């Protein structure tokens, strides 16, 4: 059923991974230019292009997981994949914000760098609720 709490968590995670990235900057470059996820498509760096692709893949996975309510195991696995992708995103963002030589010069970190962390927390909460539902269904099956 779609009206469960994990649906709310997954919907919020989808909104953060796929929607908020357009409004919150990841970092500010030396020339006071704000860098958003969509700016990475114009970059020559493949890792930056992968950054934006991973954000959209994470959003798609959590959106698909919402509609897998009849198959809770698949919903749980999609949540785990989304968590893994968001950890990779977090690593890439940290990599670029550490101002490595020869890479983008970042002078200030933006609030958008926290999007993967928020998404991870929301998907973990959704997975806890999915697991709780699965245990409830198994306990009812034992009583029959």
PDB file of C-alpha atoms in Angstrom:
ATOM      1  CA  UNK A   1       0.000   0.000   0.000  1.00  0.00           C
ATOM      2  CA  UNK A   2       1.221   3.440  -0.882  1.00  0.00           C
ATOM      3  CA  UNK A   3      -0.012   5.162   2.307  1.00  0.00           C
ATOM      4  CA  UNK A   4       2.723   3.659   4.507  1.00  0.00           C
ATOM      5  CA  UNK A   5       5.406   5.723   6.275  1.00  0.00           C
ATOM      6  CA  UNK A   6       8.220   4.326   4.129  1.00  0.00           C
ATOM      7  CA  UNK A   7       6.488   5.846   1.112  1.00  0.00           C
ATOM      8  CA  UNK A   8       6.791   9.270   2.710  1.00  0.00           C
ATOM      9  CA  UNK A   9      10.475   8.690   3.463  1.00  0.00           C
ATOM     10  CA  UNK A  10      11.171   7.457  -0.069  1.00  0.00           C
ATOM     11  CA  UNK A  11       9.232  10.355  -1.592  1.00  0.00           C
ATOM     12  CA  UNK A  12      11.259  12.842   0.453  1.00  0.00           C
ATOM     13  CA  UNK A  13      14.482  11.090  -0.586  1.00  0.00           C
ATOM     14  CA  UNK A  14      13.384  11.337  -4.228  1.00  0.00           C
ATOM     15  CA  UNK A  15      12.623  15.025  -3.782  1.00  0.00           C
ATOM     16  CA  UNK A  16      16.059  15.658  -2.294  1.00  0.00           C
ATOM     17  CA  UNK A  17      17.991  13.639  -4.878  1.00  0.00           C
ATOM     18  CA  UNK A  18      16.030  14.806  -7.891  1.00  0.00           C
ATOM     19  CA  UNK A  19      14.573  18.179  -7.036  1.00  0.00           C
ATOM     20  CA  UNK A  20      16.490  20.078  -4.387  1.00  0.00           C
ATOM     21  CA  UNK A  21      19.719  19.754  -6.391  1.00  0.00           C
ATOM     22  CA  UNK A  22      18.430  22.496  -8.693  1.00  0.00           C
ATOM     23  CA  UNK A  23      18.098  24.993  -5.835  1.00  0.00           C
ATOM     24  CA  UNK A  24      21.039  24.283  -3.496  1.00  0.00           C
ATOM     25  CA  UNK A  25      24.609  24.793  -4.654  1.00  0.00           C
ATOM     26  CA  UNK A  26      27.282  22.182  -4.024  1.00  0.00           C
ATOM     27  CA  UNK A  27      30.099  24.666  -3.628  1.00  0.00           C
ATOM     28  CA  UNK A  28      31.250  28.169  -4.526  1.00  0.00           C
ATOM     29  CA  UNK A  29      34.268  28.499  -6.775  1.00  0.00           C
ATOM     30  CA  UNK A  30      37.017  31.096  -6.355  1.00  0.00           C
ATOM     31  CA  UNK A  31      35.330  33.607  -8.658  1.00  0.00           C
ATOM     32  CA  UNK A  32      32.207  33.582  -6.398  1.00  0.00           C
ATOM     33  CA  UNK A  33      30.423  31.407  -8.963  1.00  0.00           C
ATOM     34  CA  UNK A  34      27.953  29.009  -7.388  1.00  0.00           C
ATOM     35  CA  UNK A  35      28.288  25.449  -8.686  1.00  0.00           C
ATOM     36  CA  UNK A  36      25.065  23.468  -9.012  1.00  0.00           C
ATOM     37  CA  UNK A  37      24.642  19.832 -10.070  1.00  0.00           C
ATOM     38  CA  UNK A  38      23.407  20.881 -13.514  1.00  0.00           C
ATOM     39  CA  UNK A  39      26.649  22.818 -14.080  1.00  0.00           C
ATOM     40  CA  UNK A  40      28.532  19.525 -14.104  1.00  0.00           C
ATOM     41  CA  UNK A  41      27.044  18.656 -17.517  1.00  0.00           C
ATOM     42  CA  UNK A  42      29.003  21.582 -18.996  1.00  0.00           C
ATOM     43  CA  UNK A  43      32.259  20.393 -17.455  1.00  0.00           C
ATOM     44  CA  UNK A  44      34.991  18.465 -19.237  1.00  0.00           C
ATOM     45  CA  UNK A  45      35.634  16.326 -16.177  1.00  0.00           C
ATOM     46  CA  UNK A  46      34.062  12.862 -16.417  1.00  0.00           C
ATOM     47  CA  UNK A  47      33.823  12.541 -12.647  1.00  0.00           C
ATOM     48  CA  UNK A  48      31.679  15.681 -12.482  1.00  0.00           C
ATOM     49  CA  UNK A  49      29.401  14.375 -15.222  1.00  0.00           C
ATOM     50  CA  UNK A  50      29.102  11.141 -13.267  1.00  0.00           C
ATOM     51  CA  UNK A  51      28.165  13.183 -10.195  1.00  0.00           C
ATOM     52  CA  UNK A  52      25.026  14.531 -11.821  1.00  0.00           C
ATOM     53  CA  UNK A  53      24.177  11.135 -13.298  1.00  0.00           C
ATOM     54  CA  UNK A  54      24.459   9.515  -9.856  1.00  0.00           C
ATOM     55  CA  UNK A  55      22.082  12.087  -8.373  1.00  0.00           C
ATOM     56  CA  UNK A  56      19.474  11.244 -10.997  1.00  0.00           C
ATOM     57  CA  UNK A  57      20.034   7.485 -10.669  1.00  0.00           C
ATOM     58  CA  UNK A  58      19.509   7.803  -6.917  1.00  0.00           C
ATOM     59  CA  UNK A  59      16.277   9.727  -7.485  1.00  0.00           C
ATOM     60  CA  UNK A  60      15.020   7.161 -10.003  1.00  0.00           C
ATOM     61  CA  UNK A  61      15.841   4.235  -7.694  1.00  0.00           C
ATOM     62  CA  UNK A  62      13.958   5.731  -4.779  1.00  0.00           C
ATOM     63  CA  UNK A  63      11.013   6.609  -7.034  1.00  0.00           C
ATOM     64  CA  UNK A  64      10.857   3.052  -8.383  1.00  0.00           C
ATOM     65  CA  UNK A  65      11.112   1.702  -4.830  1.00  0.00           C
ATOM     66  CA  UNK A  66       7.957   3.597  -3.883  1.00  0.00           C
ATOM     67  CA  UNK A  67       5.892   1.599  -6.364  1.00  0.00           C
ATOM     68  CA  UNK A  68       7.358  -1.761  -5.358  1.00  0.00           C
ATOM     69  CA  UNK A  69       5.158  -1.939  -2.253  1.00  0.00           C
ATOM     70  CA  UNK A  70       3.872  -5.404  -3.204  1.00  0.00           C
ATOM     71  CA  UNK A  71       7.407  -6.773  -3.344  1.00  0.00           C
ATOM     72  CA  UNK A  72       8.974  -5.603  -0.085  1.00  0.00           C
ATOM     73  CA  UNK A  73      12.228  -7.500  -0.632  1.00  0.00           C
ATOM     74  CA  UNK A  74      12.845  -5.681  -3.925  1.00  0.00           C
ATOM     75  CA  UNK A  75      11.883  -2.410  -2.280  1.00  0.00           C
ATOM     76  CA  UNK A  76      14.447  -3.071   0.450  1.00  0.00           C
ATOM     77  CA  UNK A  77      17.174  -3.925  -2.094  1.00  0.00           C
ATOM     78  CA  UNK A  78      16.453  -0.788  -4.121  1.00  0.00           C
ATOM     79  CA  UNK A  79      16.792   1.208  -0.906  1.00  0.00           C
ATOM     80  CA  UNK A  80      20.167  -0.377  -0.217  1.00  0.00           C
ATOM     81  CA  UNK A  81      21.335   0.422  -3.765  1.00  0.00           C
ATOM     82  CA  UNK A  82      20.240   4.011  -3.270  1.00  0.00           C
ATOM     83  CA  UNK A  83      22.218   4.184  -0.023  1.00  0.00           C
ATOM     84  CA  UNK A  84      25.304   2.839  -1.792  1.00  0.00           C
ATOM     85  CA  UNK A  85      24.970   5.368  -4.622  1.00  0.00           C
ATOM     86  CA  UNK A  86      24.580   8.201  -2.129  1.00  0.00           C
ATOM     87  CA  UNK A  87      27.735   7.112  -0.280  1.00  0.00           C
ATOM     88  CA  UNK A  88      29.565   7.227  -3.629  1.00  0.00           C
ATOM     89  CA  UNK A  89      28.081  10.693  -4.236  1.00  0.00           C
ATOM     90  CA  UNK A  90      29.249  11.824  -0.835  1.00  0.00           C
ATOM     91  CA  UNK A  91      32.753  10.595  -1.596  1.00  0.00           C
ATOM     92  CA  UNK A  92      32.858  12.415  -4.942  1.00  0.00           C
ATOM     93  CA  UNK A  93      31.611  15.638  -3.372  1.00  0.00           C
ATOM     94  CA  UNK A  94      34.200  15.414  -0.599  1.00  0.00           C
ATOM     95  CA  UNK A  95      36.863  14.723  -3.237  1.00  0.00           C
ATOM     96  CA  UNK A  96      36.039  17.920  -5.107  1.00  0.00           C
ATOM     97  CA  UNK A  97      35.588  20.094  -2.041  1.00  0.00           C
ATOM     98  CA  UNK A  98      39.008  19.209  -0.658  1.00  0.00           C
ATOM     99  CA  UNK A  99      40.608  21.479  -3.294  1.00  0.00           C
ATOM    100  CA  UNK A 100      42.943  18.943  -4.863  1.00  0.00           C
ATOM    101  CA  UNK A 101      45.688  20.291  -7.081  1.00  0.00           C
ATOM    102  CA  UNK A 102      44.785  20.275 -10.738  1.00  0.00           C
ATOM    103  CA  UNK A 103      41.065  20.026  -9.990  1.00  0.00           C
ATOM    104  CA  UNK A 104      38.337  22.578  -9.450  1.00  0.00           C
ATOM    105  CA  UNK A 105      39.289  25.308  -7.003  1.00  0.00           C
ATOM    106  CA  UNK A 106      36.587  25.367  -4.363  1.00  0.00           C
ATOM    107  CA  UNK A 107      36.621  28.328  -2.027  1.00  0.00           C
ATOM    108  CA  UNK A 108      33.460  27.627  -0.058  1.00  0.00           C
ATOM    109  CA  UNK A 109      31.330  24.552   0.512  1.00  0.00           C
ATOM    110  CA  UNK A 110      27.621  24.827  -0.195  1.00  0.00           C
ATOM    111  CA  UNK A 111      24.641  23.417   1.644  1.00  0.00           C
ATOM    112  CA  UNK A 112      23.960  21.123  -1.318  1.00  0.00           C
ATOM    113  CA  UNK A 113      26.868  18.972  -0.209  1.00  0.00           C
ATOM    114  CA  UNK A 114      24.612  17.615   2.537  1.00  0.00           C
ATOM    115  CA  UNK A 115      21.966  16.285   0.124  1.00  0.00           C
ATOM    116  CA  UNK A 116      23.452  12.744  -0.016  1.00  0.00           C
ATOM    117  CA  UNK A 117      23.554  12.593   3.796  1.00  0.00           C
ATOM    118  CA  UNK A 118      19.892  13.598   4.098  1.00  0.00           C
ATOM    119  CA  UNK A 119      18.957  11.092   1.398  1.00  0.00           C
ATOM    120  CA  UNK A 120      20.872   8.309   3.160  1.00  0.00           C
ATOM    121  CA  UNK A 121      19.078   9.021   6.449  1.00  0.00           C
ATOM    122  CA  UNK A 122      15.663   9.041   4.760  1.00  0.00           C
ATOM    123  CA  UNK A 123      16.288   5.778   2.902  1.00  0.00           C
ATOM    124  CA  UNK A 124      17.611   4.109   6.065  1.00  0.00           C
ATOM    125  CA  UNK A 125      14.401   5.122   7.877  1.00  0.00           C
ATOM    126  CA  UNK A 126      12.355   3.762   4.958  1.00  0.00           C
ATOM    127  CA  UNK A 127      14.281   0.475   5.019  1.00  0.00           C
ATOM    128  CA  UNK A 128      13.643   0.135   8.758  1.00  0.00           C
ATOM    129  CA  UNK A 129       9.915   0.574   8.146  1.00  0.00           C
ATOM    130  CA  UNK A 130       9.985  -1.909   5.249  1.00  0.00           C
ATOM    131  CA  UNK A 131      11.735  -4.472   7.423  1.00  0.00           C
ATOM    132  CA  UNK A 132       9.210  -3.898  10.198  1.00  0.00           C
ATOM    133  CA  UNK A 133       6.343  -4.481   7.729  1.00  0.00           C
ATOM    134  CA  UNK A 134       7.979  -7.653   6.446  1.00  0.00           C
ATOM    135  CA  UNK A 135       8.360  -9.006   9.986  1.00  0.00           C
ATOM    136  CA  UNK A 136       4.722  -8.176  10.713  1.00  0.00           C
ATOM    137  CA  UNK A 137       3.540 -10.076   7.626  1.00  0.00           C
ATOM    138  CA  UNK A 138       5.701 -13.084   8.536  1.00  0.00           C
ATOM    139  CA  UNK A 139       4.323 -13.144  12.094  1.00  0.00           C
ATOM    140  CA  UNK A 140       0.754 -13.105  10.801  1.00  0.00           C
ATOM    141  CA  UNK A 141       1.572 -15.954   8.404  1.00  0.00           C
ATOM    142  CA  UNK A 142       2.841 -18.040  11.329  1.00  0.00           C
ATOM    143  CA  UNK A 143      -0.470 -17.665  13.142  1.00  0.00           C
ATOM    144  CA  UNK A 144      -2.456 -19.151  10.244  1.00  0.00           C
TER     145      UNK A 144
END
